[in-house]
Amino acid sequence: MTGPLQHPGYDEEKLRKIAELLPCREVQAELLLSLMGQPEHRSYPAIFIYGHRASGKSHTINMIMKELELPHVMVSCVECLSVALLFEQVLLSFFGADAAALLPRGPSLSDFVRIYRQQCSDSPAKQTRYIVSIMEKAEMLRDTDANLLPALLRLQELVEDNVSVILLSEIVWDKFRPNTGCFEPLLLHFSDYSKGELQQILSKDRHPSYSAEFYSSYINILLGVFYSVCRDLRELRHLAALNFSKFCEPLEEGKAKESDTHKLWRNIEPHLKKAMRTVYLREVSSLQWEKMQEMEEKEAGAVRGLSAHTHVELPYYSKFLLIAAYLASYNPARTDKRFFVKHHGKIKKTNFLKKNEKTSNHLLGPKPFPLDRMLAIFHSVVDSRVAPSASIFSQISSLVTLQLLNQASHDDQLDAPKYKCAVSMDFICAISRTVNFDIVKYLYDFL
Amino acid sequence: MSKRKAKETHVPVGECVAQLQKTLRERLCCGELPEKPEGVDAQHKHLLELLRRTALHGESNSVLLVGPRGAGKTMLLKSVLKELLKEKDVNKTLMQVHLNGLLQTDDKIALKEITRQLHLENVVGDKVFGSFAENLAFLLEALKKGDRSSSRPVLFLLDEFDLFVHHKNQTLLYNLFDVSQSAQAPIAVVGLTCRLDVLELLEKRVKSRFSHRQIHLLSGATFPDYVQRVQSKLWLPEQFPDQRFAHEWNNSVKALCEDKSVEDALQRHFNSSKDFRSLHVLLMLCLSRVTVAKPCIKPADVLEASRVCFADAKANMLHGLSILELCLIIAMKHLNDVYEGEPFNLQMVHNEFKKFLQRKSSTIYHFEPAVVMKAFEHLQQLELIRPLDSPGARTQREFQLMRLLLDTSQIMEALQKYPQCPTDVKQWAMSAFA
């Protein structure tokens, strides 16, 4: 066999099976296997594998470990909230439940290493043991316990066993290195799938009732729309599964044949573009999307997505408070006189332009403002006289809890607290329309 | 081919290669001790003499081994211990306590570990798990009772010594050094650290009790030494089962080290770092390419391994980004150029990107703001951009200030390597002021 996977010490049949299970990852699997060496040989103490999401990192490792039946434990750092869970999993899968029970409550690394050594001397390893830890949330290994990562990397030396730690991550190794340094792992990169490879992999899960070329031309169209935005295999596969029924529609109705690529493309392309706006962003759930495809007369996308539900019912004064907050956040304080005082005289815009105010505030984001300024603007935009009662102030604090306002100053500052407005332009326009207030007229940026 | 035939008549090549892999992997991966440590003769002699005085004459000592990571501190200590234990009297009497700053993160754990390693648990009974003060008092009592002539010497080996410094009040260090200074049981405290300023971290009282004896392991190796080291790392020993295979292998290693292109690659490695560990990574990558079909290391293997070692991780990640994400990065680069490294937020980046789309009738069509935001967040997840202030729901996502963690040359290089990069995007990136 001239196949890529040939390693002494492993069953050839199994290797062939692995090669089939790992399309387009032959090079990486090959490199990994050759680094791991024969099962009874020493492996490198720590291997760090990085690559983009869904580039087959954990899949490759998983397949190799499972098919070759190597002693291993898969640990996900998201699941292991505390180091105790991690230790328990490792001991449990290497030495059985008895060993895991030996761990005291709140175990330290020292306890773990001691128990590991004890167990290890009772049952010495015939093969390399692998600890594979998947760092989806890499911060955990970095932040929780400063010693954990350096200790894991030196585990082979610490427990004096033939053990190898494999770390998988999306983030490059440079971000993990502790400031006093540590044992440097061997870095491996899983390169991203190219367009051709994506096409090849996605074409594999074709529908049995259609031909392979038909499905592959569908994938081609799908990649044509989504490839510039998304290269995540999982996401693409999900989208392909969702939209395939729509693609087949003209066939079933008898309007087109399988070879009418152009017609099929004309049918599906707007649909896919719509999908990018909706399903891709999880505006509409996959279930809703499927239902929408069934309802023919109703245009896809007519169902309101998540972000369409931004309309919030607020009390009258709360609306004005929010408007005042928005104006205070996005207008410079020196322009307040011009907007809200009746006889202000004529001021040219260029006169009060400071250099840093030239860039639009809608680009820089909201500025913090003191409570007094907001109340002053509030009283000038509300037509009627409003008494500064307790209810007004409680409405301000409830706007903060609704996260429509953010407190910019420290929490315990009671006098002159500062706030920031945290709503978007569209939202505030909708609010001001309900109270017949033309907010654009009062915004400095749109003068 | 004639060589190959000769081997097959002897021992099958497969077995030879397996044996070779086993031997060399043990040497490279788990730090199997070399017969004679290279280039550290003076330090070796110094430490051996010191420990021997403790072991045989009951002298109390303290010493620090200081050197950068991968300079062979543990190797030196282990080989000294091995030699020391060969002596008849020492083997019976000397007691060792191994502590590691990574594992024994506070004094209480360290104390338990000491009691355990001195086999005092049965004496203390269940008091091991009693209070810290009691335990310490007991241990000190046990050490104090001894004297130079009668009691057994104890060797305290503190790996990652700099981490012990951060323990509360440095109680453990104080007590160890105190015992080593006063006429009690003979102990030697050996600390291993990679920090050169470790003495500045010690408290005054601890510092005064330390003997200020430091052994520095600073590699003074020159390039010929380095090549020599490569050769000795790959050298097969005399005891190798198949003599002929070993001979051929050694010859091929020798030829490899004399090869010009290999020398250049090694020179690059030597220039970036002199330590053993990075060399091990390189050799390990080379070794993994030795198979039955090709039972020797070719210069091409070394070059390939060297390429893997020197690969820029961020450039690798940039290669896998989508066009949209790449465009955002270019927009960030322009913002950085124009506003001289001021932080930016999503709005500004999107604005910059929109300017590009308006100006050029580009091949990329307009993206929804939400799609752009998703791409932006992906960049943040990959830690190519970093939020300026602490995370929290305090600011809206599109106004959170960010910094780009790439430099211009990295971006430009990635752009050159990017597969099927649209020309207008490339030109946009080139133009100084967008």
PDB file of N, CA and C in Angstrom, chain B residues 1-8 293:
ATOM      1  N   MET B   1      22.394   0.754  -2.310  1.00  0.00           N
ATOM      2  CA  MET B   1      21.504  -0.395  -2.148  1.00  0.00           C
ATOM      3  C   MET B   1      22.236  -1.582  -1.560  1.00  0.00           C
ATOM      4  N   SER B   2      23.541  -1.636  -1.808  1.00  0.00           N
ATOM      5  CA  SER B   2      24.293  -2.774  -1.299  1.00  0.00           C
ATOM      6  C   SER B   2      24.328  -2.742   0.218  1.00  0.00           C
ATOM      7  N   LYS B   3      24.355  -1.536   0.752  1.00  0.00           N
ATOM      8  CA  LYS B   3      24.358  -1.380   2.208  1.00  0.00           C
ATOM      9  C   LYS B   3      23.104  -2.007   2.798  1.00  0.00           C
ATOM     10  N   ARG B   4      22.017  -1.700   2.151  1.00  0.00           N
ATOM     11  CA  ARG B   4      20.708  -2.142   2.624  1.00  0.00           C
ATOM     12  C   ARG B   4      20.662  -3.671   2.705  1.00  0.00           C
ATOM     13  N   LYS B   5      21.203  -4.278   1.650  1.00  0.00           N
ATOM     14  CA  LYS B   5      21.178  -5.734   1.580  1.00  0.00           C
ATOM     15  C   LYS B   5      21.982  -6.320   2.733  1.00  0.00           C
ATOM     16  N   ALA B   6      23.115  -5.713   2.989  1.00  0.00           N
ATOM     17  CA  ALA B   6      23.991  -6.211   4.041  1.00  0.00           C
ATOM     18  C   ALA B   6      23.266  -6.191   5.380  1.00  0.00           C
ATOM     19  N   LYS B   7      22.482  -5.120   5.597  1.00  0.00           N
ATOM     20  CA  LYS B   7      21.785  -5.007   6.874  1.00  0.00           C
ATOM     21  C   LYS B   7      20.755  -6.108   7.039  1.00  0.00           C
ATOM     22  N   GLU B   8      20.047  -6.339   5.961  1.00  0.00           N
ATOM     23  CA  GLU B   8      18.950  -7.296   6.070  1.00  0.00           C
ATOM     24  C   GLU B   8      19.439  -8.697   6.424  1.00  0.00           C
ATOM     25  N   ALA B 293      11.718   2.665   5.682  1.00  0.00           N
ATOM     26  CA  ALA B 293      12.073   2.874   4.285  1.00  0.00           C
ATOM     27  C   ALA B 293      13.245   3.835   4.155  1.00  0.00           C
TER      28      ALA B 293
END
